[in-house]
Amino acid sequence: MTMDKHVSAIVVTFHPSTEHLQNLSQIRAQVDLLIVVDNGSAGNNLAALRCASQALRFTLIENGENLGIATALNLGVKEAQQQRARWAALFDQDSVLTDGFIGTMLADFELYSRERKIMQIVPRHLDPETGIEGAISRFEDGGAFLTITSGSLFSMEAFEELGLFQEDLFIYCVDDDYSLRIRKEGFFIGVSKNAILLHRSGHPTYRKVLGKTLTTKNYRPEVRYYYARNKVWILRAYGRTFPRLIIPTLREFVTIPLKIALMEDASPEKIGLFIRGLVHGVVGRMGPLRLAHPNRT
């Protein structure tokens, strides 16, 4: 008979470095069950990951290719369900836990659950290089609205009630979709006041233009495609329910290409894929983008 695993953590890896393996060690120390889903690593990266799975005693699921973040997360959630976990904490391979992170998240979740039907809680995100704390998108009730997957803690009840992650999105907006799904069904997303995750989104570039400091995240070209396409998908799926999404998203469709042109390398390729993503979003073309170099995604 399988013993209950109280808290599981699910980490999606892709060519993990030595530092990423150290992050897995930190996570393993705070949870009952660690599930690592690898999206197509090979060679020394995969060998090191296999060794770590033996040393740290975590479950390793090898996909053999990049199946996208949503599919990888779903494989991890299904494994956690089979292991009868009560909680699932999700992490990127480069996110770093602070001391007592999991315990703090659980305590804050329990506090919220006394008054609200909560399905998810998010931490504070701190950029380890700049020390800047990421802003949290808030809902009218004071909880979170749009969330970041990494660091999120879910009750397993969420997946039973609302299903798994939307695999057609592949990467990007997977977290937006799930948080909007939670909100659409009337459930609450909490925000921990004390749990801090060291997390960096993209590779930000800062530049002054006409006296204003602009920020761009320097995502890879194919990520720009998924961002544009999936944001259109989000608008089509949730725009009527949450009209507050519409104007900021439409504004980004204009400002992001401008920022790319002014501040990023390989800007023609990125802008081209961004526009292609918009078109595919409008016509409803989903799934993975086929590129000449698929391992870059």
PDB file of C-alpha atoms in Angstrom:
ATOM      1  CA  MET A   1       0.000   0.000   0.000  1.00  0.00           C
ATOM      2  CA  THR A   2       1.373   3.391  -0.998  1.00  0.00           C
ATOM      3  CA  MET A   3       1.994   5.722   1.928  1.00  0.00           C
ATOM      4  CA  ASP A   4       0.577   9.245   1.761  1.00  0.00           C
ATOM      5  CA  LYS A   5       3.068  11.857   0.604  1.00  0.00           C
ATOM      6  CA  HIS A   6       1.910  15.050   2.240  1.00  0.00           C
ATOM      7  CA  VAL A   7       3.713  17.671   0.127  1.00  0.00           C
ATOM      8  CA  SER A   8       5.053  17.091  -3.374  1.00  0.00           C
ATOM      9  CA  ALA A   9       7.208  19.401  -5.462  1.00  0.00           C
ATOM     10  CA  ILE A  10       7.269  19.252  -9.256  1.00  0.00           C
ATOM     11  CA  VAL A  11      10.215  20.704 -11.169  1.00  0.00           C
ATOM     12  CA  VAL A  12      10.508  20.813 -14.951  1.00  0.00           C
ATOM     13  CA  THR A  13      14.111  20.634 -16.171  1.00  0.00           C
ATOM     14  CA  PHE A  14      15.746  21.370 -19.515  1.00  0.00           C
ATOM     15  CA  HIS A  15      19.538  20.886 -19.767  1.00  0.00           C
ATOM     16  CA  PRO A  16      19.998  21.631 -16.027  1.00  0.00           C
ATOM     17  CA  SER A  17      23.299  23.084 -14.840  1.00  0.00           C
ATOM     18  CA  THR A  18      25.165  22.244 -11.636  1.00  0.00           C
ATOM     19  CA  GLU A  19      23.440  25.186  -9.942  1.00  0.00           C
ATOM     20  CA  HIS A  20      20.049  23.831 -11.009  1.00  0.00           C
ATOM     21  CA  LEU A  21      20.868  20.466  -9.424  1.00  0.00           C
ATOM     22  CA  GLN A  22      21.748  22.289  -6.212  1.00  0.00           C
ATOM     23  CA  ASN A  23      18.311  23.915  -6.348  1.00  0.00           C
ATOM     24  CA  LEU A  24      16.764  20.442  -6.515  1.00  0.00           C
ATOM     25  CA  SER A  25      18.648  19.509  -3.357  1.00  0.00           C
ATOM     26  CA  GLN A  26      17.204  22.525  -1.537  1.00  0.00           C
ATOM     27  CA  ILE A  27      13.690  21.680  -2.665  1.00  0.00           C
ATOM     28  CA  ARG A  28      14.053  18.006  -1.739  1.00  0.00           C
ATOM     29  CA  ALA A  29      14.967  18.959   1.814  1.00  0.00           C
ATOM     30  CA  GLN A  30      11.614  20.732   2.309  1.00  0.00           C
ATOM     31  CA  VAL A  31       9.130  18.274   0.770  1.00  0.00           C
ATOM     32  CA  ASP A  32       8.025  14.674   1.173  1.00  0.00           C
ATOM     33  CA  LEU A  33       8.079  13.865  -2.522  1.00  0.00           C
ATOM     34  CA  LEU A  34      10.094  15.486  -5.339  1.00  0.00           C
ATOM     35  CA  ILE A  35       9.124  14.792  -8.939  1.00  0.00           C
ATOM     36  CA  VAL A  36      11.441  16.041 -11.680  1.00  0.00           C
ATOM     37  CA  VAL A  37      10.126  16.012 -15.241  1.00  0.00           C
ATOM     38  CA  ASP A  38      12.882  16.424 -17.787  1.00  0.00           C
ATOM     39  CA  ASN A  39      12.006  17.937 -21.160  1.00  0.00           C
ATOM     40  CA  GLY A  40      14.632  16.471 -23.461  1.00  0.00           C
ATOM     41  CA  SER A  41      18.000  16.869 -21.741  1.00  0.00           C
ATOM     42  CA  ALA A  42      20.813  14.695 -23.085  1.00  0.00           C
ATOM     43  CA  GLY A  43      24.459  13.795 -22.572  1.00  0.00           C
ATOM     44  CA  ASN A  44      26.160  14.976 -19.408  1.00  0.00           C
ATOM     45  CA  ASN A  45      23.115  16.981 -18.293  1.00  0.00           C
ATOM     46  CA  LEU A  46      20.889  13.923 -18.314  1.00  0.00           C
ATOM     47  CA  ALA A  47      23.556  11.719 -16.726  1.00  0.00           C
ATOM     48  CA  ALA A  48      24.011  14.201 -13.878  1.00  0.00           C
ATOM     49  CA  LEU A  49      20.237  14.390 -13.427  1.00  0.00           C
ATOM     50  CA  ARG A  50      20.004  10.601 -13.188  1.00  0.00           C
ATOM     51  CA  CYS A  51      22.755  10.536 -10.576  1.00  0.00           C
ATOM     52  CA  ALA A  52      21.022  13.268  -8.600  1.00  0.00           C
ATOM     53  CA  SER A  53      17.753  11.318  -8.665  1.00  0.00           C
ATOM     54  CA  GLN A  54      19.516   8.417  -6.960  1.00  0.00           C
ATOM     55  CA  ALA A  55      21.385  10.550  -4.447  1.00  0.00           C
ATOM     56  CA  LEU A  56      18.444  12.772  -3.508  1.00  0.00           C
ATOM     57  CA  ARG A  57      15.805  10.045  -3.917  1.00  0.00           C
ATOM     58  CA  PHE A  58      13.442  11.831  -6.245  1.00  0.00           C
ATOM     59  CA  THR A  59      11.247  10.520  -9.040  1.00  0.00           C
ATOM     60  CA  LEU A  60      12.647  11.328 -12.480  1.00  0.00           C
ATOM     61  CA  ILE A  61      10.388  11.317 -15.523  1.00  0.00           C
ATOM     62  CA  GLU A  62      12.346  11.509 -18.793  1.00  0.00           C
ATOM     63  CA  ASN A  63      10.361  12.849 -21.733  1.00  0.00           C
ATOM     64  CA  GLY A  64      13.152  12.419 -24.266  1.00  0.00           C
ATOM     65  CA  GLU A  65      12.135  15.615 -26.049  1.00  0.00           C
ATOM     66  CA  ASN A  66      10.699  19.007 -25.211  1.00  0.00           C
ATOM     67  CA  LEU A  67       6.978  18.405 -24.770  1.00  0.00           C
ATOM     68  CA  GLY A  68       6.329  21.900 -23.397  1.00  0.00           C
ATOM     69  CA  ILE A  69       5.853  23.158 -19.866  1.00  0.00           C
ATOM     70  CA  ALA A  70       2.148  22.285 -19.653  1.00  0.00           C
ATOM     71  CA  THR A  71       2.563  18.626 -20.633  1.00  0.00           C
ATOM     72  CA  ALA A  72       5.557  18.268 -18.317  1.00  0.00           C
ATOM     73  CA  LEU A  73       3.655  19.757 -15.388  1.00  0.00           C
ATOM     74  CA  ASN A  74       0.706  17.464 -16.095  1.00  0.00           C
ATOM     75  CA  LEU A  75       2.964  14.411 -16.000  1.00  0.00           C
ATOM     76  CA  GLY A  76       4.268  15.582 -12.646  1.00  0.00           C
ATOM     77  CA  VAL A  77       0.791  16.224 -11.261  1.00  0.00           C
ATOM     78  CA  LYS A  78      -0.400  12.775 -12.366  1.00  0.00           C
ATOM     79  CA  GLU A  79       2.572  11.186 -10.617  1.00  0.00           C
ATOM     80  CA  ALA A  80       1.835  13.180  -7.456  1.00  0.00           C
ATOM     81  CA  GLN A  81      -1.779  12.023  -7.607  1.00  0.00           C
ATOM     82  CA  GLN A  82      -0.664   8.415  -7.908  1.00  0.00           C
ATOM     83  CA  GLN A  83       1.569   8.935  -4.889  1.00  0.00           C
ATOM     84  CA  ARG A  84      -1.439  10.360  -3.014  1.00  0.00           C
ATOM     85  CA  ALA A  85       0.118  13.750  -2.336  1.00  0.00           C
ATOM     86  CA  ARG A  86      -2.122  16.373  -0.757  1.00  0.00           C
ATOM     87  CA  TRP A  87      -0.178  19.365  -2.070  1.00  0.00           C
ATOM     88  CA  ALA A  88       1.816  20.204  -5.196  1.00  0.00           C
ATOM     89  CA  ALA A  89       4.404  22.978  -5.274  1.00  0.00           C
ATOM     90  CA  LEU A  90       5.635  23.881  -8.765  1.00  0.00           C
ATOM     91  CA  PHE A  91       9.089  25.243  -9.567  1.00  0.00           C
ATOM     92  CA  ASP A  92      11.307  26.269 -12.469  1.00  0.00           C
ATOM     93  CA  GLN A  93      14.760  24.698 -12.401  1.00  0.00           C
ATOM     94  CA  ASP A  94      16.421  28.068 -11.756  1.00  0.00           C
ATOM     95  CA  SER A  95      14.214  29.116  -8.851  1.00  0.00           C
ATOM     96  CA  VAL A  96      15.816  29.066  -5.412  1.00  0.00           C
ATOM     97  CA  LEU A  97      13.923  28.347  -2.189  1.00  0.00           C
ATOM     98  CA  THR A  98      14.558  30.359   0.942  1.00  0.00           C
ATOM     99  CA  ASP A  99      14.631  28.726   4.375  1.00  0.00           C
ATOM    100  CA  GLY A 100      11.243  27.501   5.565  1.00  0.00           C
ATOM    101  CA  PHE A 101       9.581  28.283   2.235  1.00  0.00           C
ATOM    102  CA  ILE A 102       7.269  25.273   2.065  1.00  0.00           C
ATOM    103  CA  GLY A 103       6.259  25.444   5.713  1.00  0.00           C
ATOM    104  CA  THR A 104       5.413  29.140   5.396  1.00  0.00           C
ATOM    105  CA  MET A 105       3.351  28.577   2.247  1.00  0.00           C
ATOM    106  CA  LEU A 106       1.379  25.775   3.903  1.00  0.00           C
ATOM    107  CA  ALA A 107       0.721  27.851   7.033  1.00  0.00           C
ATOM    108  CA  ASP A 108      -0.499  30.828   4.999  1.00  0.00           C
ATOM    109  CA  PHE A 109      -2.680  28.562   2.829  1.00  0.00           C
ATOM    110  CA  GLU A 110      -4.301  27.125   5.953  1.00  0.00           C
ATOM    111  CA  LEU A 111      -4.975  30.621   7.302  1.00  0.00           C
ATOM    112  CA  TYR A 112      -6.736  31.649   4.107  1.00  0.00           C
ATOM    113  CA  SER A 113      -8.726  28.398   4.011  1.00  0.00           C
ATOM    114  CA  ARG A 114     -10.497  29.298   7.260  1.00  0.00           C
ATOM    115  CA  GLU A 115     -12.409  32.041   5.484  1.00  0.00           C
ATOM    116  CA  ARG A 116     -12.188  31.323   1.732  1.00  0.00           C
ATOM    117  CA  LYS A 117     -12.302  28.444  -0.727  1.00  0.00           C
ATOM    118  CA  ILE A 118      -8.657  28.643  -1.764  1.00  0.00           C
ATOM    119  CA  MET A 119      -7.043  26.500  -4.461  1.00  0.00           C
ATOM    120  CA  GLN A 120      -3.621  28.129  -4.922  1.00  0.00           C
ATOM    121  CA  ILE A 121      -1.187  30.366  -3.085  1.00  0.00           C
ATOM    122  CA  VAL A 122       1.777  32.279  -4.511  1.00  0.00           C
ATOM    123  CA  PRO A 123       4.924  33.602  -2.811  1.00  0.00           C
ATOM    124  CA  ARG A 124       6.756  36.871  -3.125  1.00  0.00           C
ATOM    125  CA  HIS A 125       9.245  36.728  -6.002  1.00  0.00           C
ATOM    126  CA  LEU A 126      12.617  38.387  -5.516  1.00  0.00           C
ATOM    127  CA  ASP A 127      15.143  38.846  -8.319  1.00  0.00           C
ATOM    128  CA  PRO A 128      18.426  37.482  -6.872  1.00  0.00           C
ATOM    129  CA  GLU A 129      20.589  39.832  -8.971  1.00  0.00           C
ATOM    130  CA  THR A 130      18.773  43.143  -8.621  1.00  0.00           C
ATOM    131  CA  GLY A 131      16.974  42.555  -5.326  1.00  0.00           C
ATOM    132  CA  ILE A 132      13.802  43.894  -6.959  1.00  0.00           C
ATOM    133  CA  GLU A 133      10.565  42.284  -5.812  1.00  0.00           C
ATOM    134  CA  GLY A 134       8.144  41.374  -8.582  1.00  0.00           C
ATOM    135  CA  ALA A 135       4.717  42.995  -8.570  1.00  0.00           C
ATOM    136  CA  ILE A 136       1.756  40.697  -7.939  1.00  0.00           C
ATOM    137  CA  SER A 137      -1.334  40.962 -10.103  1.00  0.00           C
ATOM    138  CA  ARG A 138      -4.229  41.488  -7.681  1.00  0.00           C
ATOM    139  CA  PHE A 139      -7.904  40.596  -7.849  1.00  0.00           C
ATOM    140  CA  GLU A 140     -10.756  42.647  -6.357  1.00  0.00           C
ATOM    141  CA  ASP A 141     -10.787  40.522  -3.200  1.00  0.00           C
ATOM    142  CA  GLY A 142      -7.127  41.254  -2.453  1.00  0.00           C
ATOM    143  CA  GLY A 143      -5.847  37.876  -3.603  1.00  0.00           C
ATOM    144  CA  ALA A 144      -3.799  37.141  -6.711  1.00  0.00           C
ATOM    145  CA  PHE A 145      -5.240  37.402 -10.220  1.00  0.00           C
ATOM    146  CA  LEU A 146      -2.602  36.412 -12.793  1.00  0.00           C
ATOM    147  CA  THR A 147       0.114  34.223 -11.297  1.00  0.00           C
ATOM    148  CA  ILE A 148       3.583  32.847 -11.996  1.00  0.00           C
ATOM    149  CA  THR A 149       3.823  29.059 -11.973  1.00  0.00           C
ATOM    150  CA  SER A 150       7.165  28.828 -10.204  1.00  0.00           C
ATOM    151  CA  GLY A 151       6.693  28.835  -6.446  1.00  0.00           C
ATOM    152  CA  SER A 152       2.935  28.303  -6.593  1.00  0.00           C
ATOM    153  CA  LEU A 153       1.455  25.834  -4.130  1.00  0.00           C
ATOM    154  CA  PHE A 154      -1.747  24.031  -5.093  1.00  0.00           C
ATOM    155  CA  SER A 155      -4.095  21.860  -3.143  1.00  0.00           C
ATOM    156  CA  MET A 156      -4.509  18.630  -5.120  1.00  0.00           C
ATOM    157  CA  GLU A 157      -8.202  19.409  -4.958  1.00  0.00           C
ATOM    158  CA  ALA A 158      -7.568  22.111  -7.576  1.00  0.00           C
ATOM    159  CA  PHE A 159      -6.638  19.540 -10.216  1.00  0.00           C
ATOM    160  CA  GLU A 160      -9.584  17.352  -9.259  1.00  0.00           C
ATOM    161  CA  GLU A 161     -12.020  20.268  -9.546  1.00  0.00           C
ATOM    162  CA  LEU A 162     -10.523  22.196 -12.465  1.00  0.00           C
ATOM    163  CA  GLY A 163      -8.498  19.679 -14.445  1.00  0.00           C
ATOM    164  CA  LEU A 164      -4.892  19.818 -15.586  1.00  0.00           C
ATOM    165  CA  PHE A 165      -2.857  22.476 -17.412  1.00  0.00           C
ATOM    166  CA  GLN A 166      -3.770  23.428 -20.996  1.00  0.00           C
ATOM    167  CA  GLU A 167      -1.276  21.519 -23.136  1.00  0.00           C
ATOM    168  CA  ASP A 168      -2.140  23.328 -26.391  1.00  0.00           C
ATOM    169  CA  LEU A 169      -0.431  26.421 -24.984  1.00  0.00           C
ATOM    170  CA  PHE A 170       2.887  24.505 -24.884  1.00  0.00           C
ATOM    171  CA  ILE A 171       4.772  27.245 -23.039  1.00  0.00           C
ATOM    172  CA  TYR A 172       3.809  30.701 -21.799  1.00  0.00           C
ATOM    173  CA  CYS A 173       0.436  31.749 -20.375  1.00  0.00           C
ATOM    174  CA  VAL A 174       0.025  28.255 -18.918  1.00  0.00           C
ATOM    175  CA  ASP A 175      -0.023  29.913 -15.504  1.00  0.00           C
ATOM    176  CA  ASP A 176      -2.321  32.734 -16.676  1.00  0.00           C
ATOM    177  CA  ASP A 177      -4.837  30.210 -17.972  1.00  0.00           C
ATOM    178  CA  TYR A 178      -4.904  28.200 -14.763  1.00  0.00           C
ATOM    179  CA  SER A 179      -5.229  31.183 -12.456  1.00  0.00           C
ATOM    180  CA  LEU A 180      -8.038  32.589 -14.618  1.00  0.00           C
ATOM    181  CA  ARG A 181      -9.729  29.195 -14.556  1.00  0.00           C
ATOM    182  CA  ILE A 182      -9.580  29.237 -10.759  1.00  0.00           C
ATOM    183  CA  ARG A 183     -11.001  32.755 -10.631  1.00  0.00           C
ATOM    184  CA  LYS A 184     -13.701  32.040 -13.209  1.00  0.00           C
ATOM    185  CA  GLU A 185     -15.005  29.223 -11.011  1.00  0.00           C
ATOM    186  CA  GLY A 186     -15.157  31.553  -8.017  1.00  0.00           C
ATOM    187  CA  PHE A 187     -12.200  30.202  -6.060  1.00  0.00           C
ATOM    188  CA  PHE A 188      -9.527  32.250  -4.263  1.00  0.00           C
ATOM    189  CA  ILE A 189      -5.774  32.551  -4.920  1.00  0.00           C
ATOM    190  CA  GLY A 190      -3.823  33.587  -1.851  1.00  0.00           C
ATOM    191  CA  VAL A 191      -0.616  35.591  -1.542  1.00  0.00           C
ATOM    192  CA  SER A 192       1.926  34.652   1.097  1.00  0.00           C
ATOM    193  CA  LYS A 193       3.305  37.617   3.005  1.00  0.00           C
ATOM    194  CA  ASN A 194       6.429  35.858   4.243  1.00  0.00           C
ATOM    195  CA  ALA A 195       7.435  33.137   1.760  1.00  0.00           C
ATOM    196  CA  ILE A 196      10.097  34.430  -0.641  1.00  0.00           C
ATOM    197  CA  LEU A 197      11.272  32.705  -3.804  1.00  0.00           C
ATOM    198  CA  LEU A 198      14.431  33.845  -5.561  1.00  0.00           C
ATOM    199  CA  HIS A 199      13.288  33.913  -9.165  1.00  0.00           C
ATOM    200  CA  ARG A 200      14.341  35.737 -12.313  1.00  0.00           C
ATOM    201  CA  SER A 201      12.043  36.138 -15.303  1.00  0.00           C
ATOM    202  CA  GLY A 202      13.912  36.423 -18.586  1.00  0.00           C
ATOM    203  CA  HIS A 203      17.101  38.474 -18.880  1.00  0.00           C
ATOM    204  CA  PRO A 204      15.943  42.046 -18.319  1.00  0.00           C
ATOM    205  CA  THR A 205      17.511  44.979 -20.117  1.00  0.00           C
ATOM    206  CA  TYR A 206      17.032  48.550 -18.896  1.00  0.00           C
ATOM    207  CA  ARG A 207      17.431  51.590 -21.140  1.00  0.00           C
ATOM    208  CA  LYS A 208      16.452  55.230 -20.948  1.00  0.00           C
ATOM    209  CA  VAL A 209      14.374  56.465 -23.874  1.00  0.00           C
ATOM    210  CA  LEU A 210      13.148  60.084 -23.904  1.00  0.00           C
ATOM    211  CA  GLY A 211      13.866  60.374 -20.195  1.00  0.00           C
ATOM    212  CA  LYS A 212      11.951  57.226 -19.246  1.00  0.00           C
ATOM    213  CA  THR A 213      13.501  53.948 -18.103  1.00  0.00           C
ATOM    214  CA  LEU A 214      12.143  51.088 -20.217  1.00  0.00           C
ATOM    215  CA  THR A 215      12.455  47.402 -19.319  1.00  0.00           C
ATOM    216  CA  THR A 216      12.426  44.442 -21.672  1.00  0.00           C
ATOM    217  CA  LYS A 217      12.909  40.795 -20.701  1.00  0.00           C
ATOM    218  CA  ASN A 218      15.020  39.639 -23.649  1.00  0.00           C
ATOM    219  CA  TYR A 219      13.118  36.413 -24.224  1.00  0.00           C
ATOM    220  CA  ARG A 220      14.252  34.051 -26.972  1.00  0.00           C
ATOM    221  CA  PRO A 221      12.583  34.564 -30.394  1.00  0.00           C
ATOM    222  CA  GLU A 222      10.334  31.486 -30.121  1.00  0.00           C
ATOM    223  CA  VAL A 223       9.166  32.589 -26.670  1.00  0.00           C
ATOM    224  CA  ARG A 224       7.998  35.843 -28.262  1.00  0.00           C
ATOM    225  CA  TYR A 225       5.874  33.725 -30.602  1.00  0.00           C
ATOM    226  CA  TYR A 226       4.223  31.801 -27.779  1.00  0.00           C
ATOM    227  CA  TYR A 227       3.705  34.955 -25.762  1.00  0.00           C
ATOM    228  CA  ALA A 228       1.808  36.715 -28.569  1.00  0.00           C
ATOM    229  CA  ARG A 229      -0.188  33.675 -29.690  1.00  0.00           C
ATOM    230  CA  ASN A 230      -1.190  32.576 -26.222  1.00  0.00           C
ATOM    231  CA  LYS A 231      -2.117  36.076 -25.084  1.00  0.00           C
ATOM    232  CA  VAL A 232      -4.597  36.170 -27.972  1.00  0.00           C
ATOM    233  CA  TRP A 233      -5.894  32.780 -26.823  1.00  0.00           C
ATOM    234  CA  ILE A 234      -6.294  34.120 -23.276  1.00  0.00           C
ATOM    235  CA  LEU A 235      -8.296  37.099 -24.531  1.00  0.00           C
ATOM    236  CA  ARG A 236     -10.557  34.854 -26.563  1.00  0.00           C
ATOM    237  CA  ALA A 237     -11.096  32.475 -23.640  1.00  0.00           C
ATOM    238  CA  TYR A 238     -11.449  34.956 -20.766  1.00  0.00           C
ATOM    239  CA  GLY A 239     -11.896  38.464 -22.178  1.00  0.00           C
ATOM    240  CA  ARG A 240     -15.655  38.525 -21.647  1.00  0.00           C
ATOM    241  CA  THR A 241     -15.435  37.205 -18.096  1.00  0.00           C
ATOM    242  CA  PHE A 242     -12.516  39.465 -17.163  1.00  0.00           C
ATOM    243  CA  PRO A 243     -12.637  42.582 -19.399  1.00  0.00           C
ATOM    244  CA  ARG A 244      -9.805  44.136 -17.379  1.00  0.00           C
ATOM    245  CA  LEU A 245      -7.484  41.881 -19.428  1.00  0.00           C
ATOM    246  CA  ILE A 246      -8.293  43.496 -22.754  1.00  0.00           C
ATOM    247  CA  ILE A 247      -6.732  46.972 -22.743  1.00  0.00           C
ATOM    248  CA  PRO A 248      -3.397  46.034 -21.076  1.00  0.00           C
ATOM    249  CA  THR A 249      -2.970  43.085 -23.438  1.00  0.00           C
ATOM    250  CA  LEU A 250      -3.762  45.108 -26.558  1.00  0.00           C
ATOM    251  CA  ARG A 251      -1.322  47.757 -25.345  1.00  0.00           C
ATOM    252  CA  GLU A 252       1.401  45.095 -25.020  1.00  0.00           C
ATOM    253  CA  PHE A 253       0.785  43.984 -28.610  1.00  0.00           C
ATOM    254  CA  VAL A 254       1.994  47.456 -29.618  1.00  0.00           C
ATOM    255  CA  THR A 255       4.659  48.237 -27.005  1.00  0.00           C
ATOM    256  CA  ILE A 256       6.483  44.901 -26.972  1.00  0.00           C
ATOM    257  CA  PRO A 257       7.589  45.024 -30.652  1.00  0.00           C
ATOM    258  CA  LEU A 258       8.718  48.622 -30.107  1.00  0.00           C
ATOM    259  CA  LYS A 259      10.800  47.623 -27.081  1.00  0.00           C
ATOM    260  CA  ILE A 260      12.277  44.686 -28.957  1.00  0.00           C
ATOM    261  CA  ALA A 261      13.289  46.966 -31.845  1.00  0.00           C
ATOM    262  CA  LEU A 262      14.854  49.546 -29.530  1.00  0.00           C
ATOM    263  CA  MET A 263      16.481  47.335 -26.906  1.00  0.00           C
ATOM    264  CA  GLU A 264      17.075  43.733 -27.987  1.00  0.00           C
ATOM    265  CA  ASP A 265      19.407  41.784 -30.248  1.00  0.00           C
ATOM    266  CA  ALA A 266      17.968  39.659 -33.079  1.00  0.00           C
ATOM    267  CA  SER A 267      15.030  42.032 -33.088  1.00  0.00           C
ATOM    268  CA  PRO A 268      13.834  41.324 -36.679  1.00  0.00           C
ATOM    269  CA  GLU A 269      13.516  37.592 -35.914  1.00  0.00           C
ATOM    270  CA  LYS A 270      11.788  38.270 -32.612  1.00  0.00           C
ATOM    271  CA  ILE A 271       9.347  40.779 -34.095  1.00  0.00           C
ATOM    272  CA  GLY A 272       8.626  38.441 -36.998  1.00  0.00           C
ATOM    273  CA  LEU A 273       7.785  35.567 -34.661  1.00  0.00           C
ATOM    274  CA  PHE A 274       5.772  37.879 -32.431  1.00  0.00           C
ATOM    275  CA  ILE A 275       3.604  38.910 -35.398  1.00  0.00           C
ATOM    276  CA  ARG A 276       3.344  35.285 -36.509  1.00  0.00           C
ATOM    277  CA  GLY A 277       2.131  34.424 -33.016  1.00  0.00           C
ATOM    278  CA  LEU A 278      -0.558  37.091 -33.182  1.00  0.00           C
ATOM    279  CA  VAL A 279      -1.787  35.714 -36.506  1.00  0.00           C
ATOM    280  CA  HIS A 280      -1.827  32.126 -35.236  1.00  0.00           C
ATOM    281  CA  GLY A 281      -3.686  33.240 -32.120  1.00  0.00           C
ATOM    282  CA  VAL A 282      -6.377  34.902 -34.205  1.00  0.00           C
ATOM    283  CA  VAL A 283      -6.845  31.861 -36.470  1.00  0.00           C
ATOM    284  CA  GLY A 284      -6.667  29.437 -33.539  1.00  0.00           C
ATOM    285  CA  ARG A 285      -3.483  27.556 -34.468  1.00  0.00           C
ATOM    286  CA  MET A 286      -2.092  25.993 -31.291  1.00  0.00           C
ATOM    287  CA  GLY A 287       0.497  23.432 -30.183  1.00  0.00           C
ATOM    288  CA  PRO A 288       4.297  23.582 -30.555  1.00  0.00           C
ATOM    289  CA  LEU A 289       6.015  25.910 -33.000  1.00  0.00           C
ATOM    290  CA  ARG A 290       8.092  24.048 -35.564  1.00  0.00           C
ATOM    291  CA  LEU A 291      11.492  25.688 -35.969  1.00  0.00           C
ATOM    292  CA  ALA A 292      14.716  24.708 -37.689  1.00  0.00           C
ATOM    293  CA  HIS A 293      16.276  24.382 -34.209  1.00  0.00           C
ATOM    294  CA  PRO A 294      13.543  22.763 -32.034  1.00  0.00           C
ATOM    295  CA  ASN A 295      15.807  22.187 -29.035  1.00  0.00           C
ATOM    296  CA  ARG A 296      15.992  25.923 -28.445  1.00  0.00           C
ATOM    297  CA  THR A 297      12.353  26.089 -27.309  1.00  0.00           C
TER     298      THR A 297
END
